[in-house]
Amino acid sequence: MSSTLAARARFRSRRTLHFTESVIREMTRLALQHNATNLAQGFPDFPAPAELKQAAADAIAADVNQYAITWGAQPLRRAIAAKYRRTYGLEFDPETEITVCCGATEGMIASLLAVIDPGDEIIQFEPFYENYGPDSQLCGAEVRYVTLHAPDWNFDPDELRRAFSPRTKAIILNSPNNPTGKVFSRAELECIASLCQEFDALAVTDEIYEHILYDGAVHIPMASLPGMRERTILVNSMSKTYAVTGWRVGWVLAPPDLASSIRKVHDFLTVGAAAPLQQAGVLALSFGDEYYARLAADYAGRRAHILDTLTRVGLHCFVPKGAYYVMSNFSTIKLANSPTNSFEDDLTFVKYLAERIGVAAVPGSSFYSHRGRGSKYVRFCFCKKYETLELARRQLLKLEER
Ligand SMILES: Cc1ncc(COP(=O)(O)O)c(C=O)c1O
């Protein structure tokens, strides 16, 4: 037995030692175990657009069932280029600058593996989307964290400057932001852009929530800022905008020299995204402005619903300006029958929520490098049917009754 254990340790690569399995997916398992309403993982539980489902079914029936070109079927790359021209006036060459991959998840890791060497530094804002930590570790990068400060999730420009060094290869920027709902302003982007230029670093931007915006917030792609087109890797996907998180179709937009490295990594990681779903993506990317206006208005309604529930039960909410999550502070919620009258930390609180209240959420500490910084926060997602949000409301109201 001991030799088996020794063998097991021998076969655990160093690059996997410092991160754990996804906390968010673990919360989904907890939700299933306790039959709790899942407000943890950010996937819509309502149907995808009917015409997209039909387009995917048609593509399979028409035998679009073999490998597409590794960097993406040409009609989809052209549709992506046309959408960025229409929406932002940005030009990307489908032949040399667009790579279709298996979701933003693969887009991010393929991009980082293509440009980062072990020992390079990557800057990340925290709280952060949980994938960036393991992504950076798999590349052997050292991460420098810059804090987004509640309640507005602003950063201190001096702290950001101190994080940059000659070893900085890239900064990862996610706007609209998961988990905070922050939408970076032009002034903030300019501050980041000028440091990228001064220190010869890349911006790797995750823009997956670009169309989910509230209260007049505007999404500005980093690549549209002067001097940033040639030093930005833009990562995006169909997952959130078209409610198809299970399709695994995303893309990376980058200048030709970077794209050619990214394409090599992508080819050997996954070969390519599902061919029939890429074909359906052509239809999605050609939707008109009204689709995106409806999407944002629709999520604004769901946001109002969940904010009403969460504030009613006494959580302090940070109102998101984009994306579909609410970070909230639960320290105002009192725990009956406890000597301290409060929950010890976020893990205790989310466990209590799943087991006793029937709602799964994500512990705030999973978004921080020093877990203590997030120990009073919990994140709820609201990309759910009203029926689900209503059920969650009835369950969460039990918090009031304790
Ligand atoms: C910020 C962010 N990036 C990427 C992803 C994953 O995207 P995809 O489904 O395209 O891999 C998510 C999913 O929650 C996310 O919140």
XYZ file of C-alpha atoms and ligand atoms in Angstrom:
418
model
C 0.000 0.000 0.000
C 2.744 2.456 0.985
C 4.490 1.850 -2.323
C 1.175 2.544 -4.084
C 0.839 5.827 -2.214
C 4.417 6.748 -3.059
C 3.685 5.917 -6.673
C 0.605 8.091 -6.582
C 2.591 11.087 -5.331
C 5.163 10.402 -8.029
C 2.462 10.687 -10.674
C 1.047 13.980 -9.447
C 2.648 16.687 -11.575
C 3.955 19.769 -9.807
C 1.851 22.005 -12.014
C -1.352 20.526 -10.580
C -0.407 20.781 -6.908
C -1.426 24.338 -6.119
C -5.001 24.497 -7.269
C -8.103 22.552 -6.383
C -11.121 21.495 -8.352
C -13.540 24.281 -9.195
C -15.345 25.514 -6.064
C -18.261 26.643 -8.217
C -18.825 23.208 -9.699
C -18.437 21.767 -6.187
C -21.303 24.030 -5.104
C -23.373 22.636 -7.958
C -22.754 19.142 -6.558
C -23.788 20.376 -3.095
C -26.960 21.803 -4.646
C -27.784 18.438 -6.208
C -27.051 16.581 -2.979
C -29.456 18.765 -0.968
C -31.913 19.375 -3.779
C -31.150 23.077 -3.397
C -31.942 25.769 -5.965
C -28.684 26.354 -7.817
C -27.745 30.033 -7.772
C -24.075 29.018 -7.740
C -23.006 28.157 -11.271
C -23.625 30.751 -13.982
C -25.575 28.785 -16.543
C -29.059 29.759 -17.736
C -31.827 27.278 -16.896
C -34.109 28.762 -19.561
C -34.132 27.621 -23.206
C -31.601 28.757 -25.787
C -33.081 30.735 -28.734
C -35.250 28.355 -30.804
C -33.712 29.395 -34.134
C -30.222 28.557 -32.836
C -31.308 25.098 -31.728
C -32.852 24.566 -35.142
C -29.690 25.763 -36.900
C -27.607 23.268 -34.885
C -30.020 20.423 -35.662
C -30.023 21.405 -39.360
C -26.221 21.438 -39.442
C -26.063 17.904 -38.038
C -28.724 16.706 -40.485
C -26.771 18.312 -43.339
C -23.740 16.317 -42.225
C -21.578 19.115 -40.924
C -20.184 16.410 -38.682
C -16.464 16.248 -39.382
C -13.574 18.378 -38.142
C -13.813 22.021 -39.064
C -10.528 23.789 -39.906
C -8.641 23.821 -36.619
C -8.786 27.596 -36.135
C -12.509 27.678 -36.923
C -14.916 27.260 -39.834
C -14.482 30.159 -42.234
C -18.161 31.275 -42.202
C -18.022 31.629 -38.398
C -14.721 33.529 -38.458
C -16.235 35.869 -41.072
C -19.391 36.310 -38.964
C -17.247 37.149 -35.924
C -15.252 39.716 -37.924
C -18.491 41.285 -39.231
C -19.950 41.537 -35.723
C -16.895 43.347 -34.283
C -16.928 45.746 -37.252
C -20.664 46.423 -36.762
C -20.593 46.718 -32.972
C -17.284 48.424 -32.225
C -15.813 49.486 -35.579
C -12.942 47.049 -34.938
C -11.363 45.199 -37.874
C -10.084 41.641 -37.403
C -8.825 39.541 -40.298
C -10.657 36.185 -40.232
C -7.702 34.531 -41.986
C -4.965 35.562 -39.575
C -6.447 37.056 -36.405
C -9.466 34.969 -35.375
C -9.256 31.555 -33.701
C -12.395 29.650 -32.776
C -11.918 27.444 -29.716
C -13.850 25.408 -27.141
C -15.351 28.248 -25.144
C -13.632 31.202 -23.511
C -12.150 28.669 -21.098
C -9.991 27.115 -23.771
C -9.436 30.524 -25.370
C -7.880 31.830 -22.152
C -5.611 28.868 -21.390
C -4.521 28.494 -25.042
C -3.682 32.218 -25.149
C -1.700 32.166 -21.919
C 0.183 28.998 -22.872
C 1.045 30.673 -26.171
C 2.537 33.846 -24.701
C 3.704 33.086 -21.142
C 6.963 31.422 -20.107
C 7.567 29.954 -16.652
C 8.704 32.745 -14.349
C 6.851 35.499 -16.247
C 4.474 37.604 -14.192
C 0.756 37.991 -14.797
C -1.339 40.688 -13.123
C -4.884 39.867 -12.048
C -7.508 41.946 -10.336
C -9.123 40.352 -7.303
C -11.791 39.234 -6.630
C -11.282 37.213 -9.820
C -13.009 34.592 -11.919
C -11.677 31.323 -10.549
C -10.148 29.930 -13.780
C -7.407 32.549 -14.044
C -5.454 31.190 -11.058
C -5.101 27.611 -12.376
C -4.565 28.996 -15.914
C -1.631 31.067 -14.671
C -0.212 28.162 -12.679
C -0.418 25.781 -15.606
C 1.776 28.275 -17.495
C 4.246 28.524 -14.610
C 3.516 32.234 -14.215
C 3.765 34.204 -11.006
C 0.612 36.151 -10.259
C 0.527 39.686 -8.867
C -2.875 40.636 -7.474
C -4.418 44.100 -7.514
C -7.447 44.664 -5.310
C -10.815 45.871 -6.520
C -12.219 47.699 -3.493
C -15.874 47.392 -2.467
C -18.380 48.988 -2.726
C -17.550 50.291 -6.241
C -14.756 47.807 -6.909
C -12.351 50.599 -7.846
C -8.610 49.953 -7.962
C -5.824 52.161 -6.722
C -3.743 53.259 -9.753
C -0.605 53.353 -7.577
C -1.146 49.774 -6.454
C -1.592 48.784 -10.098
C 1.628 50.569 -11.065
C 3.508 48.796 -8.261
C 2.271 45.431 -9.589
C 3.934 46.041 -12.978
C 7.596 45.149 -13.431
C 9.932 44.304 -16.314
C 8.833 40.677 -15.779
C 5.142 41.482 -16.380
C 4.068 39.676 -19.525
C 0.319 40.230 -19.307
C -2.589 41.585 -17.329
C -5.877 39.681 -17.326
C -8.908 41.924 -17.453
C -12.495 40.734 -17.157
C -15.091 43.410 -17.892
C -18.061 43.242 -17.322
C -16.689 41.456 -14.313
C -17.481 38.182 -12.642
C -18.023 38.163 -9.647
C -18.409 41.901 -8.887
C -20.538 43.137 -11.803
C -18.050 45.982 -12.302
C -17.795 47.493 -15.783
C -14.402 49.147 -16.226
C -14.660 52.800 -17.309
C -12.732 54.365 -20.168
C -10.498 56.199 -17.677
C -9.675 52.939 -15.896
C -8.946 51.193 -19.195
C -6.691 54.082 -20.222
C -4.766 53.766 -16.977
C -4.256 50.015 -17.575
C -3.418 50.599 -21.263
C -0.733 53.162 -20.521
C 0.965 50.784 -18.055
C 0.803 47.933 -20.604
C 2.556 50.195 -23.096
C 5.127 51.492 -20.620
C 6.050 47.964 -19.469
C 5.610 46.268 -22.871
C 2.907 43.926 -21.545
C -0.173 42.365 -23.142
C -3.792 42.780 -22.050
C -5.687 39.501 -22.149
C -9.337 40.491 -21.948
C -12.254 38.236 -21.076
C -15.294 39.991 -22.570
C -17.805 37.186 -22.223
C -20.454 39.442 -20.596
C -20.044 42.295 -23.134
C -23.791 42.506 -23.849
C -25.116 42.075 -20.306
C -25.079 45.675 -19.086
C -27.347 47.757 -16.818
C -28.130 51.370 -15.962
C -26.574 52.758 -19.162
C -23.175 51.083 -18.596
C -21.118 50.803 -21.787
C -18.639 48.061 -22.654
C -15.418 49.337 -24.209
C -13.107 46.663 -25.667
C -9.493 47.282 -24.602
C -8.456 46.615 -28.221
C -10.282 49.813 -29.278
C -7.990 52.055 -27.213
C -5.113 53.823 -28.982
C -1.986 51.653 -29.039
C -3.784 48.580 -27.659
C -4.944 46.791 -30.813
C -1.495 45.190 -31.241
C -1.100 44.242 -27.590
C -4.556 42.870 -26.746
C -5.743 39.271 -26.834
C -9.544 39.385 -26.744
C -11.312 36.256 -25.457
C -15.053 35.749 -25.851
C -17.634 33.053 -26.463
C -21.205 32.181 -27.351
C -21.876 30.779 -23.869
C -23.469 33.729 -22.075
C -24.681 35.966 -24.902
C -26.702 33.214 -26.576
C -27.481 31.052 -23.500
C -25.546 28.043 -24.811
C -22.908 27.370 -22.153
C -22.861 23.659 -23.062
C -21.982 24.241 -26.719
C -18.375 25.165 -25.963
C -17.847 27.599 -28.830
C -15.633 30.601 -28.178
C -13.033 32.716 -29.951
C -9.768 34.563 -29.493
C -8.972 37.737 -31.432
C -5.308 38.702 -31.568
C -2.742 40.216 -33.948
C -1.346 37.678 -36.467
C 1.958 36.981 -34.672
C 0.166 36.169 -31.408
C -2.684 34.359 -33.172
C -0.269 31.996 -34.904
C 1.147 30.849 -31.519
C -2.357 30.617 -30.027
C -3.545 28.540 -33.011
C -0.686 26.070 -32.510
C -1.562 25.530 -28.847
C -5.279 25.323 -29.642
C -4.704 22.749 -32.402
C -2.900 20.364 -30.068
C -5.190 20.976 -27.088
C -8.550 20.379 -28.727
C -8.233 20.448 -32.564
C -11.419 22.469 -32.705
C -14.875 23.314 -31.430
C -17.875 21.204 -32.506
C -18.390 21.753 -36.245
C -22.231 21.824 -36.369
C -22.348 24.229 -33.440
C -19.885 26.513 -35.191
C -22.292 26.528 -38.131
C -25.173 27.529 -35.830
C -22.869 30.216 -34.434
C -22.927 31.944 -37.829
C -26.632 32.624 -37.287
C -26.098 33.776 -33.684
C -23.374 36.249 -34.645
C -25.663 37.758 -37.275
C -28.465 38.631 -34.806
C -29.370 42.318 -34.965
C -29.113 44.993 -32.260
C -32.629 44.206 -31.010
C -31.456 40.775 -29.782
C -28.796 42.347 -27.556
C -31.140 45.105 -26.328
C -33.686 42.435 -25.346
C -31.003 40.362 -23.636
C -29.878 43.293 -21.445
C -33.476 44.346 -20.640
C -34.387 40.798 -19.777
C -31.459 40.426 -17.367
C -32.268 43.823 -15.829
C -35.642 42.346 -14.790
C -34.012 39.291 -13.246
C -31.457 41.503 -11.477
C -34.274 43.567 -9.931
C -35.969 40.372 -8.755
C -32.934 38.917 -6.993
C -31.830 42.245 -5.501
C -35.290 42.610 -4.003
C -35.073 39.118 -2.458
C -31.545 39.461 -1.133
C -32.032 42.900 0.410
C -35.360 41.789 1.909
C -33.632 39.019 3.844
C -30.968 41.401 5.086
C -27.987 40.795 2.798
C -25.988 43.846 1.828
C -25.795 43.752 -1.994
C -23.274 45.364 -4.335
C -25.501 46.272 -7.282
C -23.911 44.906 -10.487
C -23.511 47.156 -13.548
C -22.923 44.170 -15.792
C -22.825 40.340 -15.972
C -25.361 38.262 -14.034
C -24.054 37.891 -10.485
C -24.647 39.697 -7.214
C -21.824 39.837 -4.676
C -23.241 40.427 -1.258
C -22.047 40.758 2.305
C -23.811 38.404 4.726
C -22.295 39.671 7.982
C -25.583 41.445 8.737
C -27.373 38.056 8.917
C -27.567 36.663 12.413
C -27.416 32.985 13.278
C -29.840 31.858 15.958
C -28.515 29.414 18.589
C -24.878 30.393 18.010
C -22.694 31.851 20.769
C -21.350 34.516 18.420
C -24.756 35.107 16.819
C -23.104 35.146 13.400
C -21.770 32.774 10.773
C -18.112 31.915 11.222
C -17.211 32.445 7.577
C -18.486 32.214 4.018
C -18.097 28.427 3.857
C -20.272 27.995 6.964
C -22.821 30.378 5.466
C -23.066 28.691 2.040
C -23.284 25.265 3.682
C -26.110 26.523 5.871
C -27.823 28.009 2.801
C -27.613 24.757 0.829
C -28.491 22.368 3.646
C -31.039 24.331 5.689
C -32.428 26.994 3.377
C -32.269 25.120 0.055
C -30.261 27.588 -2.037
C -26.737 27.074 -3.382
C -24.400 30.064 -3.740
C -20.631 30.540 -4.064
C -18.427 31.396 -1.061
C -16.688 34.757 -1.525
C -13.284 33.393 -0.491
C -13.076 31.386 -3.715
C -12.579 34.677 -5.591
C -9.558 35.788 -3.536
C -5.908 34.754 -3.268
C -6.045 35.356 0.500
C -9.249 33.583 1.322
C -9.888 35.746 4.389
C -10.523 38.766 2.172
C -13.670 37.175 0.804
C -14.865 35.536 4.002
C -17.852 37.866 4.458
C -19.015 37.633 0.851
C -21.259 35.282 -1.026
C -22.099 35.367 -4.743
C -25.515 34.574 -6.213
C -26.199 34.251 -9.936
C -29.490 35.268 -11.521
C -29.341 33.809 -15.045
C -32.408 31.783 -14.103
C -36.092 31.464 -14.983
C -38.424 33.664 -12.916
C -39.867 30.429 -11.619
C -36.420 29.495 -10.233
C -35.885 32.995 -8.832
C -39.331 32.805 -7.169
C -38.503 29.453 -5.609
C -35.175 30.833 -4.372
C -37.061 33.814 -2.922
C -39.446 31.590 -0.967
C -36.513 29.579 0.353
C -34.344 32.573 1.218
C -37.223 34.208 3.073
C -36.793 31.375 5.582
C -33.673 33.269 6.684
C -36.012 35.934 8.045
C -38.042 33.414 10.013
C -35.217 31.867 12.039
C -15.601 35.575 -16.650
C -15.866 34.250 -17.289
N -15.061 33.834 -18.276
C -15.249 32.645 -18.871
C -16.271 31.796 -18.473
C -16.432 30.461 -19.156
O -16.756 30.675 -20.477
P -16.991 29.490 -21.527
O -18.277 28.817 -21.186
O -17.074 30.197 -22.844
O -15.823 28.608 -21.440
C -17.135 32.194 -17.460
C -18.226 31.305 -17.007
O -18.818 31.477 -15.975
C -16.924 33.455 -16.853
O -17.724 33.890 -15.863
